[in-house]
CSV table of C-alpha atoms and ligand atoms in Angstrom, one decimal:
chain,number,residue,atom,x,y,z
A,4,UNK,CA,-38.7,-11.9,-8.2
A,5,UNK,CA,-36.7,-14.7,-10.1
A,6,UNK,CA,-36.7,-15.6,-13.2
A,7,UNK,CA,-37.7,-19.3,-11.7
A,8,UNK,CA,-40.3,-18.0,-10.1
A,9,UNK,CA,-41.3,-15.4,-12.9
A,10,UNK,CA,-41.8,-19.0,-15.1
A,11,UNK,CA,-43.6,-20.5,-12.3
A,12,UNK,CA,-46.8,-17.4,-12.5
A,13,UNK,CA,-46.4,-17.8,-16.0
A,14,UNK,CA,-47.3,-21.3,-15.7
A,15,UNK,CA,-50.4,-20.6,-13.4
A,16,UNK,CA,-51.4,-17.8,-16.0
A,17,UNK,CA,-51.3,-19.5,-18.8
A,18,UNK,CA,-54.6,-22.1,-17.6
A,19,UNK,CA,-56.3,-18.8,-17.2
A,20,UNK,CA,-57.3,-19.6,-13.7
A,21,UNK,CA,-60.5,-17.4,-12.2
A,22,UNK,CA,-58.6,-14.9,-10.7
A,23,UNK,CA,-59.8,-12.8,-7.6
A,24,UNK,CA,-57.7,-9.4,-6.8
A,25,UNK,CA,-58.0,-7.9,-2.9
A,26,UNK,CA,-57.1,-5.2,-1.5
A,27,UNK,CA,-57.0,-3.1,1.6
A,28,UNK,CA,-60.1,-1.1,3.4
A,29,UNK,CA,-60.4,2.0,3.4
A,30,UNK,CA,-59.2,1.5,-0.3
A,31,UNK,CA,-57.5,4.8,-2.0
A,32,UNK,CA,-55.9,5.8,-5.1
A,33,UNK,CA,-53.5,3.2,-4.8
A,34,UNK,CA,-55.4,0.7,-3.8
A,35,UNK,CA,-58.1,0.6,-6.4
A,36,UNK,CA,-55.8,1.9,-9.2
A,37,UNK,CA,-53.6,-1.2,-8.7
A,38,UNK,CA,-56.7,-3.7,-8.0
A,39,UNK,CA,-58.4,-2.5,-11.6
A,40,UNK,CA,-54.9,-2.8,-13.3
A,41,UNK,CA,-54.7,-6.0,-12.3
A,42,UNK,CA,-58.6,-6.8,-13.4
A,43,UNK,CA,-58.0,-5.6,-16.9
A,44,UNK,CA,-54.8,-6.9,-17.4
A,45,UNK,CA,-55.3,-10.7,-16.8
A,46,UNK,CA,-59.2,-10.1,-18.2
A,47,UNK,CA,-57.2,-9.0,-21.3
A,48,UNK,CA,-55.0,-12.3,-21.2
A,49,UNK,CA,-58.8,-14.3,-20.8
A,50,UNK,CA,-59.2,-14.8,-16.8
A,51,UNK,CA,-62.4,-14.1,-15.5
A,52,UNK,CA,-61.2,-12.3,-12.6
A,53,UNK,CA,-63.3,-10.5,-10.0
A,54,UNK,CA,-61.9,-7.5,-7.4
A,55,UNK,CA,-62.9,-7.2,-3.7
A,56,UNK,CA,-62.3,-4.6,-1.5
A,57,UNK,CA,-63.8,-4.8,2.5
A,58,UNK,CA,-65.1,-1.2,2.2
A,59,UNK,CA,-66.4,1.0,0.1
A,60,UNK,CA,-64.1,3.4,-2.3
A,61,UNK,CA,-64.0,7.5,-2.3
A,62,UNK,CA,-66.1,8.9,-4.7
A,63,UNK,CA,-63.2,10.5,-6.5
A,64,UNK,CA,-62.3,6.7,-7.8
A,65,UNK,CA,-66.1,6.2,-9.5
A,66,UNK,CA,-65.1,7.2,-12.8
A,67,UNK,CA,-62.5,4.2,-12.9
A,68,UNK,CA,-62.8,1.6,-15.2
A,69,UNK,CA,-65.2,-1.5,-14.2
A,70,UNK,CA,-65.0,0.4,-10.4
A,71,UNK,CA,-69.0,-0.5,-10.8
A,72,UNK,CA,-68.3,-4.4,-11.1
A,73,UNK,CA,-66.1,-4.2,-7.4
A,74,UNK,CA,-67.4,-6.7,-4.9
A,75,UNK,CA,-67.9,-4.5,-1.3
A,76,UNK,CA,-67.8,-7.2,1.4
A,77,UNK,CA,-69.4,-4.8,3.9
A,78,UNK,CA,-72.3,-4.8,1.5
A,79,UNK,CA,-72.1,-7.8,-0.1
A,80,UNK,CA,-70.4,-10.4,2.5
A,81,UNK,CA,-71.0,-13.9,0.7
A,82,UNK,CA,-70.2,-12.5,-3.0
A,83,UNK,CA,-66.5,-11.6,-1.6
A,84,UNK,CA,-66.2,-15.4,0.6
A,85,UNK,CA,-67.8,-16.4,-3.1
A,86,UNK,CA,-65.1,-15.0,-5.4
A,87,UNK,CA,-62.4,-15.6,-2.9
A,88,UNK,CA,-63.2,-19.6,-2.1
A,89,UNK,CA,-64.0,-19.9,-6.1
A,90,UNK,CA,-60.4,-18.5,-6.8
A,91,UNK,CA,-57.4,-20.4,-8.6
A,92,UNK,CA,-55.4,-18.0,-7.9
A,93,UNK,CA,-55.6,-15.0,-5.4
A,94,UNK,CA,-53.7,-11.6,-6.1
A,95,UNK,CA,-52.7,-9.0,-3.1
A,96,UNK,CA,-52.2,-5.5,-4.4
A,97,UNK,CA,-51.0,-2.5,-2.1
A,98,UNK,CA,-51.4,-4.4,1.2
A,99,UNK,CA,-49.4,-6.5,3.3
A,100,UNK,CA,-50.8,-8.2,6.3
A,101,UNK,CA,-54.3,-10.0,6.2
A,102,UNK,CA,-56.2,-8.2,9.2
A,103,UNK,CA,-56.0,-5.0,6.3
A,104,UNK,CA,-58.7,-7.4,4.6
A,105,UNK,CA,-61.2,-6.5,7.6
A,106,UNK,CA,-62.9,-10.1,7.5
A,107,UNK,CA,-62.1,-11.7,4.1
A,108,UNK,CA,-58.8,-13.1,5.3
A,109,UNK,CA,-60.0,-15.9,6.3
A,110,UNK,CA,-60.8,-17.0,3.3
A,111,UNK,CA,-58.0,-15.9,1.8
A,112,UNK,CA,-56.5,-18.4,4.8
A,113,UNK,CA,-58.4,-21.4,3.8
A,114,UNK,CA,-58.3,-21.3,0.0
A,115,UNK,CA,-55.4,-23.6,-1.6
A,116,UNK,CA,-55.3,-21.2,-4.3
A,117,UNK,CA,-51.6,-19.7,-5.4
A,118,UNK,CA,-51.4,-16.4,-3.9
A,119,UNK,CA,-49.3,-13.3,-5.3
A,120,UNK,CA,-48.4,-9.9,-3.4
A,121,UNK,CA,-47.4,-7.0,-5.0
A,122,UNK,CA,-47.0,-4.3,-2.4
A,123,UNK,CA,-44.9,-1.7,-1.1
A,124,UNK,CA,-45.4,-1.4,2.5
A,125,UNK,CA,-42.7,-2.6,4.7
A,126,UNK,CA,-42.1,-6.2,6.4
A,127,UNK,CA,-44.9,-8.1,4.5
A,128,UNK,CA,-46.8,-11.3,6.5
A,129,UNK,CA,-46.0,-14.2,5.0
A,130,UNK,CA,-49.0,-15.9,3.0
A,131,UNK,CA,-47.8,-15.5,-0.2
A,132,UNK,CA,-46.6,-18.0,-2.7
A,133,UNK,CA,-44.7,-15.4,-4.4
A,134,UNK,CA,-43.8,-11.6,-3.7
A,135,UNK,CA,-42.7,-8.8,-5.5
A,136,UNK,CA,-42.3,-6.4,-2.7
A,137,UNK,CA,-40.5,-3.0,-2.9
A,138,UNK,CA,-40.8,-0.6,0.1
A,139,UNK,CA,-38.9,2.3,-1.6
A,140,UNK,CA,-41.4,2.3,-4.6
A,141,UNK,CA,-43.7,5.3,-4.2
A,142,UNK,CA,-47.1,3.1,-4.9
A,143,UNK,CA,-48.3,-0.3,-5.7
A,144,UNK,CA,-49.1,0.2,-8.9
A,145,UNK,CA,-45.5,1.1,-10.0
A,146,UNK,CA,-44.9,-2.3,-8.9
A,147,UNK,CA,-47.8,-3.6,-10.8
A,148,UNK,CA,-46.4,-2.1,-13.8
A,149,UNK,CA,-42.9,-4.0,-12.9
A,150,UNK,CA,-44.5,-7.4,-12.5
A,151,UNK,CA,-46.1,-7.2,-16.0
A,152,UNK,CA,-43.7,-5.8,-18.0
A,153,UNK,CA,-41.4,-8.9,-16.3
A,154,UNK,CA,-43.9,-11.2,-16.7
A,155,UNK,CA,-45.1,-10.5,-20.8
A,156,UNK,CA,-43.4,-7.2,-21.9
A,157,UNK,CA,-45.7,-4.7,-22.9
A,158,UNK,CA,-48.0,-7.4,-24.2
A,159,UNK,CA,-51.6,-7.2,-23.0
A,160,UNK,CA,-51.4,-3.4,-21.8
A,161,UNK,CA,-54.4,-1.6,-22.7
A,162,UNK,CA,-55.6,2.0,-22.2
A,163,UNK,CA,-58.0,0.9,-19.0
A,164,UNK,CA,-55.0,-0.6,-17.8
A,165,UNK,CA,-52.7,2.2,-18.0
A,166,UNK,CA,-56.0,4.9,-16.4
A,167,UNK,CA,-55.5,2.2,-13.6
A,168,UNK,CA,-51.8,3.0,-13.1
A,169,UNK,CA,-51.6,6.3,-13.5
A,170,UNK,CA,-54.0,6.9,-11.1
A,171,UNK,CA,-52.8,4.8,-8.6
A,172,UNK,CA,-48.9,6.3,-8.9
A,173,UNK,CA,-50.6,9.6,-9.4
A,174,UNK,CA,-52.7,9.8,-6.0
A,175,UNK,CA,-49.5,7.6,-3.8
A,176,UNK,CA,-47.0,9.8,-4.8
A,177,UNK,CA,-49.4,12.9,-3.8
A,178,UNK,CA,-48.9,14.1,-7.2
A,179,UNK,CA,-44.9,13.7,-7.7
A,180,UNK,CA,-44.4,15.2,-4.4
A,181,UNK,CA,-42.8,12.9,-2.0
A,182,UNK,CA,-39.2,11.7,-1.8
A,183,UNK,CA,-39.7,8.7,-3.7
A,184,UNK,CA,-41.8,9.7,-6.7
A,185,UNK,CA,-37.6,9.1,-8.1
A,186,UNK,CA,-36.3,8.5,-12.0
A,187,UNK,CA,-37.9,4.6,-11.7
A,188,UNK,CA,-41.5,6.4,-11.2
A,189,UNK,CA,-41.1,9.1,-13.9
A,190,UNK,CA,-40.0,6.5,-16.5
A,191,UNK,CA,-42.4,4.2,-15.8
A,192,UNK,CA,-45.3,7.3,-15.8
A,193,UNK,CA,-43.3,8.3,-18.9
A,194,UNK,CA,-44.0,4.6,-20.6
A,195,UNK,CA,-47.9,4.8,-18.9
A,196,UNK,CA,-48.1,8.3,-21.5
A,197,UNK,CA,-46.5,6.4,-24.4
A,198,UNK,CA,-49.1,3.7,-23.9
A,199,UNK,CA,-51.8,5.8,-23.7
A,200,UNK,CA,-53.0,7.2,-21.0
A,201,UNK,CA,-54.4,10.6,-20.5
A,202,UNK,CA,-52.8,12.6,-17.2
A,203,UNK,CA,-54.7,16.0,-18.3
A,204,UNK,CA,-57.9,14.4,-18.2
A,205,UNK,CA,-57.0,12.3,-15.0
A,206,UNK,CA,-55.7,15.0,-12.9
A,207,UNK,CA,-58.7,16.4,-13.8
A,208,UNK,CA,-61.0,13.4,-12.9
A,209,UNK,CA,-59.5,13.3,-9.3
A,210,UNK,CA,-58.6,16.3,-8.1
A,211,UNK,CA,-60.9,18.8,-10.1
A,212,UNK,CA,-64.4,17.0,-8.7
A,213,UNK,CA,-64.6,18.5,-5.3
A,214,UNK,CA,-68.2,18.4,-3.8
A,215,UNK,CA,-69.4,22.4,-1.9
A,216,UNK,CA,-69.2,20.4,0.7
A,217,UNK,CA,-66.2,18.6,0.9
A,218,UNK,CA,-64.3,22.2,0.2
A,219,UNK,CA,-66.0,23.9,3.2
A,220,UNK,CA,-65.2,20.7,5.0
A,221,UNK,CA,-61.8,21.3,4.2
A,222,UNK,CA,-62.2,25.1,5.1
A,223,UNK,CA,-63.8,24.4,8.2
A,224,UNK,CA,-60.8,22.4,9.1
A,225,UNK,CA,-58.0,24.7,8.4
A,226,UNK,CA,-59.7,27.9,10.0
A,227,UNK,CA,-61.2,26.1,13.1
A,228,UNK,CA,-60.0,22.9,13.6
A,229,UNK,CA,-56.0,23.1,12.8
A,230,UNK,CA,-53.7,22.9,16.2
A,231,UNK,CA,-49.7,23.8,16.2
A,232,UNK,CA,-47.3,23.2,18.5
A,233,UNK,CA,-44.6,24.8,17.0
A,234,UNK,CA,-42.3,23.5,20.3
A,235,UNK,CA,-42.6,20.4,18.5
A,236,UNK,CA,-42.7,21.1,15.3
A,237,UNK,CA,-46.2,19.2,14.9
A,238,UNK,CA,-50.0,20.3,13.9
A,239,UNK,CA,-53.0,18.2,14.6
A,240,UNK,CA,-56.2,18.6,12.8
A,241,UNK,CA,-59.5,16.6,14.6
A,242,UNK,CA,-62.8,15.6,13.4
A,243,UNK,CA,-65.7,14.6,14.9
A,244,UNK,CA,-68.4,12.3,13.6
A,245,UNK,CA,-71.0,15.4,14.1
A,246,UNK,CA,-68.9,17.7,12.3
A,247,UNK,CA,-68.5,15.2,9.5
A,248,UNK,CA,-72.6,15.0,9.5
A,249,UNK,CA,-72.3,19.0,9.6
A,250,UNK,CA,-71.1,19.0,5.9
A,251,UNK,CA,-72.4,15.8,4.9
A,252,UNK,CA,-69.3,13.7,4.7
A,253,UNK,CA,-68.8,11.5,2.2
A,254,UNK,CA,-66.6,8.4,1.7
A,255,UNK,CA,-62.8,10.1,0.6
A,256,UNK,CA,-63.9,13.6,1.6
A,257,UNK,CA,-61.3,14.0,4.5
A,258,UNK,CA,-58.5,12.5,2.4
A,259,UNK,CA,-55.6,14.6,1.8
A,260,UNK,CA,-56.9,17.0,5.0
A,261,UNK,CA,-53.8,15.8,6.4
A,262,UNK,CA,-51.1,17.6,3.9
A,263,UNK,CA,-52.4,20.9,4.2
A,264,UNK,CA,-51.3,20.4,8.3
A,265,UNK,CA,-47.7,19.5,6.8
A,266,UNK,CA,-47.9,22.1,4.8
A,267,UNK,CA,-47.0,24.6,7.3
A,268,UNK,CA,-43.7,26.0,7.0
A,269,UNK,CA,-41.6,24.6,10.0
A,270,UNK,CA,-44.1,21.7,10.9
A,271,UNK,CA,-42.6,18.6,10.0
A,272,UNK,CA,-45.3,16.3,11.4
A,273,UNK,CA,-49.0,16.6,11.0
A,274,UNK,CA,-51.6,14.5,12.9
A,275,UNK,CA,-55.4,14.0,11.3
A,276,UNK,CA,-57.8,12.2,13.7
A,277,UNK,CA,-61.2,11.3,12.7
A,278,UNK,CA,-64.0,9.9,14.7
A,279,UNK,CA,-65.2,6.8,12.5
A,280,UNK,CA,-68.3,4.7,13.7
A,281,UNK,CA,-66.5,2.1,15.9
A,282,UNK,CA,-63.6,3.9,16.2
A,283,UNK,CA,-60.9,6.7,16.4
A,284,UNK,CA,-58.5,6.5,13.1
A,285,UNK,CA,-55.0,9.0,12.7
A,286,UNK,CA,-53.0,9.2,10.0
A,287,UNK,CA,-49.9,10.8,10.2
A,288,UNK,CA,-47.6,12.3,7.6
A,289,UNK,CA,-44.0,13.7,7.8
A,290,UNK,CA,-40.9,15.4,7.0
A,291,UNK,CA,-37.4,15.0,7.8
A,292,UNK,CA,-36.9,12.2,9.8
A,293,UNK,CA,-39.5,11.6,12.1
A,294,UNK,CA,-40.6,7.5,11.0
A,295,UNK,CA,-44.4,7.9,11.3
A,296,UNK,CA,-44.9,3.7,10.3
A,297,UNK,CA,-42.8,3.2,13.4
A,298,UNK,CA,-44.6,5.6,15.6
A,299,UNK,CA,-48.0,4.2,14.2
A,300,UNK,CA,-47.3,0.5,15.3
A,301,UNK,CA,-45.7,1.1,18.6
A,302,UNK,CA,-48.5,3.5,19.9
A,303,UNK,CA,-51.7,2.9,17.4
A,304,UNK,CA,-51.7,-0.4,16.1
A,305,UNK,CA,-50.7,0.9,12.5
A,306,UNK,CA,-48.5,1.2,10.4
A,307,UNK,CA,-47.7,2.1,6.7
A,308,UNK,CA,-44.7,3.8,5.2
A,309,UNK,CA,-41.8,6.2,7.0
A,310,UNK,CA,-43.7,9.5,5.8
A,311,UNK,CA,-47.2,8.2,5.8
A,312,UNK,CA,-48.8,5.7,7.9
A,313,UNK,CA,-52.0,5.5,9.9
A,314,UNK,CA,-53.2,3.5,13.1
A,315,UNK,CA,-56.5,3.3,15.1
A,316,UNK,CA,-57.6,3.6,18.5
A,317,UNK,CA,-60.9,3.0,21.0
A,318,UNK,CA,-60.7,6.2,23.0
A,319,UNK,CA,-62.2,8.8,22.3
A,320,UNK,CA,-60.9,11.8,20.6
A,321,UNK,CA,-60.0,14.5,23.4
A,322,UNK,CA,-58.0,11.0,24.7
A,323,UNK,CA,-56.5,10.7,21.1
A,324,UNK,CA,-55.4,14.1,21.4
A,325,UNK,CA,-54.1,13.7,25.5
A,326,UNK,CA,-52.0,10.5,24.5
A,327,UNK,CA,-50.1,12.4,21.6
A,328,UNK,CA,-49.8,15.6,23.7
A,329,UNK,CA,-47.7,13.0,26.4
A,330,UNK,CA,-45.9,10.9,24.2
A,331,UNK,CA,-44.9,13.3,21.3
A,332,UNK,CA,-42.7,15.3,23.6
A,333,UNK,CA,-40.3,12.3,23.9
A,334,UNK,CA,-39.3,12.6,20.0
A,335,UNK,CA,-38.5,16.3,20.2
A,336,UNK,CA,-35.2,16.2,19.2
A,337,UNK,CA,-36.1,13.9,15.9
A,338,UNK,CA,-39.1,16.0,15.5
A,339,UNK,CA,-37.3,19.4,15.6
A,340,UNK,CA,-34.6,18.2,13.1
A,341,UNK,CA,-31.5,18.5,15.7
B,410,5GP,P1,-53.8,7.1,5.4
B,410,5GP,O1,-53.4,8.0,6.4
B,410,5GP,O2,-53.9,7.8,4.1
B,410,5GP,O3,-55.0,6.3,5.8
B,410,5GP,O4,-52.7,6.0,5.3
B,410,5GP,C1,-51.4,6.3,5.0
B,410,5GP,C2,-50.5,5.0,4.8
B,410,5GP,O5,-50.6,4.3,6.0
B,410,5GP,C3,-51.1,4.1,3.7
B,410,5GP,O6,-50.0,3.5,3.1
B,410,5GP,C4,-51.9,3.1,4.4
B,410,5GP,O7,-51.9,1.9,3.7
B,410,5GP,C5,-51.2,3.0,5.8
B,410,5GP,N1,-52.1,2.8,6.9
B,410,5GP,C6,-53.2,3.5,7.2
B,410,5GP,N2,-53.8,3.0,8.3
B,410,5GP,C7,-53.2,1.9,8.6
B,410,5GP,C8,-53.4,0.9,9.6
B,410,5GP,O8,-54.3,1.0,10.5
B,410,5GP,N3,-52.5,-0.1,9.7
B,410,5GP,C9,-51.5,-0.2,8.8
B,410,5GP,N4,-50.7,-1.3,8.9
B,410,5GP,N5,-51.3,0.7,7.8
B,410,5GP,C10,-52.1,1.7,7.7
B,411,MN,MN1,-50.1,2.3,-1.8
C-alpha cells in the first residue's frame, strides 16, 4: 500500500466512520481472529464498528473477545444487510472474492461506502478501494498487523487486539508448521508477545478444548474412514452427514481432520470430503508441489492457497470420491515428487 493511499484511510479514519468488518463463511481461526482485530482496533480509535460473518463460527473461537456481539446472517439476515447498508466504510479481512460472503455481497455491491481488503489469498476480485494483499503471508491477520502498524504505529494496540492476532496467525499457520510461518511471522508473533498477549493460555483455549466427541470423531476417522493410495502418493478421509449425527457434530469439529491424512509419511496430498446439508465440500492440503488452489478451481469450484484450499460439489460423495479416483491419476508425476 502507498504512502498516498496510506494518507487517504487515514483520512476516512479520522471522521470515525461506522465501520462494518466481513468475512468469509465457514469462518476459522483466521477469519474471526482478523475480523475481531479489526473490531477492537478501530473501536479503540472511537468507530462504532459491527462484524458479520454468513455462518456461524467453530466453538473453539467462543472464548474470543466480543465473538458474542458477531452478526450471523444465516441467523440474523436483515441485522447483517443492516450493518452493511449503514456502513461508511466496509473492511474485507481473510477473503477475496464476494460469492465467499454467501449472500451479503450484494450489499456489499450496492453500498457507496470506501471498502478495504486485507487478505492473503491469491488473485483478489476487484471491489476494493484499497488493498493490502500478500499471498505469501501465512494468515490474514499478519497482514492486519502490517496495515496498522503502517497506518498508526503501535498506537491503539490493546491486549484484545493482540488475543485476536495471535490466534488468527496461530490457527493459519497450523501452529508454525507450514512453509510460510517465515522470519516476517515470528517477528511480528514476537511483537504480538511484547504487546501482551498470552500464547500459553491461547494454545490452550484452542487446541486443549476438545469435546468426547469430537476426539472419537476424529478416532473414528483415522481407524475407519482413512483411504491411501500410496501409487499416488494421496489419502482421502470421507464423512457422511449420518456419521457426523453419529458423534454429534458440531460446528469446527472436523477442522484439522485433514492434517492427520498428510501426516502420513510418503502422502504428500490428503483429501477430506464432508457431506454438508446442500452439499459436498473437500478440502485439500499438500506437500511438495502439488498446487491444491489450482486443482480446487479447475475441478471444484474452489480455491484457496498452493497447500491448502477447498472447493464444493453437488454429487454425492461415492461420486466425490469416483471423480478424484479418474482425475488424480493425471498428476502422478507432480504428486509423486518426480
Ligand atoms: P479449508 O479446507 O480449511 O476449508 O480451507 C482451506 C483454504 O482454502 C482456506 O484458505 C480457505 O479460505 C480456502 N477455501 C476453502 N474452501 C473454499 C472455496 O470453496 N472457495 C475458495 N475460493 N476458497 C476456499
Ligand atoms: Mn486465512
Amino acid at each position: 500500500m502507498t504512502n498516498a493511499q496510506l494518507k487517504k484511510i487515514r483520512n476516512i479514519l479520522g471522521k470515525i466512520p461506522r465501520t462494518v468488518i466481513l468475512t468469509h463463511f465457514n469462518p476459522d481461526g483466521d477469519a474471526i481472529g482478523s475480523a475481531l482485530a479489526v473490531f477492537h482496533y478501530l473501536s479503540a480509535m472511537g468507530c462504532r464498528c459491527s462484524v458479520a460473518v454468513p455462518d456461524a463460527y467453530p466453538d473453539y473461537l467462543a472464548w474470543m473477545p466480543s465473538v458474542e456481539k458477531i452478526i450471523v446472517a444465516r441467523d440474523h439476515p436483515g441485522k447483517a444487510a443492516d450493518a452493511i447498508m449503514n456502513a461508511g466504510l466496509i473492511m474485507c479481512v481473510d477473503f477475496n472474492q464476494l460469492k465467499r460472503l454467501m449472500g451479503m455481497e450484494d450489499y456489499v455491491r450496492k453500498s457507496e461506502a470506501p471498502k478495504i481488503l486485507v487478505d492473503h489469498h491469491e488473485s483478489p476480485e476487484d471491489f476494493h478501494d484499497f488493498l493490502l494483499s500478500e499471498p505469501s503471508a501465512c494468515s490474514s491477520a499478519e497482514l492486519v498487523y502490517k496495515f496498522f502498524v503502517a497506518l498508526y504505529g503501535k498506537k491503539y494496540f490493546n491486549k484484545k487486539i493482540v488475543d485476536c492476532l495471535y490466534t488468527g496467525i496461530l490457527t493459519d499457520s497450523m501452529g508454525f508448521r507450514i512453509g510460510n510461518a517465515n522470519a516476517q511471522t515470528h517477528r511480528i508473533v514476537s511483537e504480538l508477545i511484547e504487546l501482551g498477549t498470552q500464547y500459553h493460555r491461547i494454545h490452550n483455549l484452542v487446541y486443549d478444548t476438545n469435546t468426547l466427541d469430537r476426539l472419537r470423531l476424529i478416532g473414528y476417522c483415522l481407524s475407519e474412514k482413512l483411504q491411501v493410495f500410496p501409487e499416488i502418493s494421496t489419502a482421502l478421509i470421507t464423512l457422511s452427514q449420518d456419521e457426523l449425527r453419529r458423534f454429534n457434530h458440531r460446528v469446527g469439529d472436523t477442522e484439522g481432520v485433514v492434517n492427520y491424512a498428510l501426516s502420513i509419511k510418503g502422502i504428500h496430498l490428503a483429501v477430506f470430503i464432508v457431506e454438508r446439508k446442500t452439499h459436498v465440500k473437500l478440502s485439500f492440503r499438500s506437500k511438495n508441489n502439488f498446487p491444491v488452489h489450482t486443482f480446487a478451481k479447475e475441478h471444484f469450484h474452489g480455491g484457496g492457497h498452493f497447500h491448502a484450499a477447498g472447493g464444493e460439489t453437488k454429487r454425492s460423495i461415492d461420486e466425490t470420491v469416483t471423480k478424484l479416483k479418474n482425475l488424480l491419476p493425471q498428476y502422478e508425476e507432480m504428486l509423486n515428487g518426480k
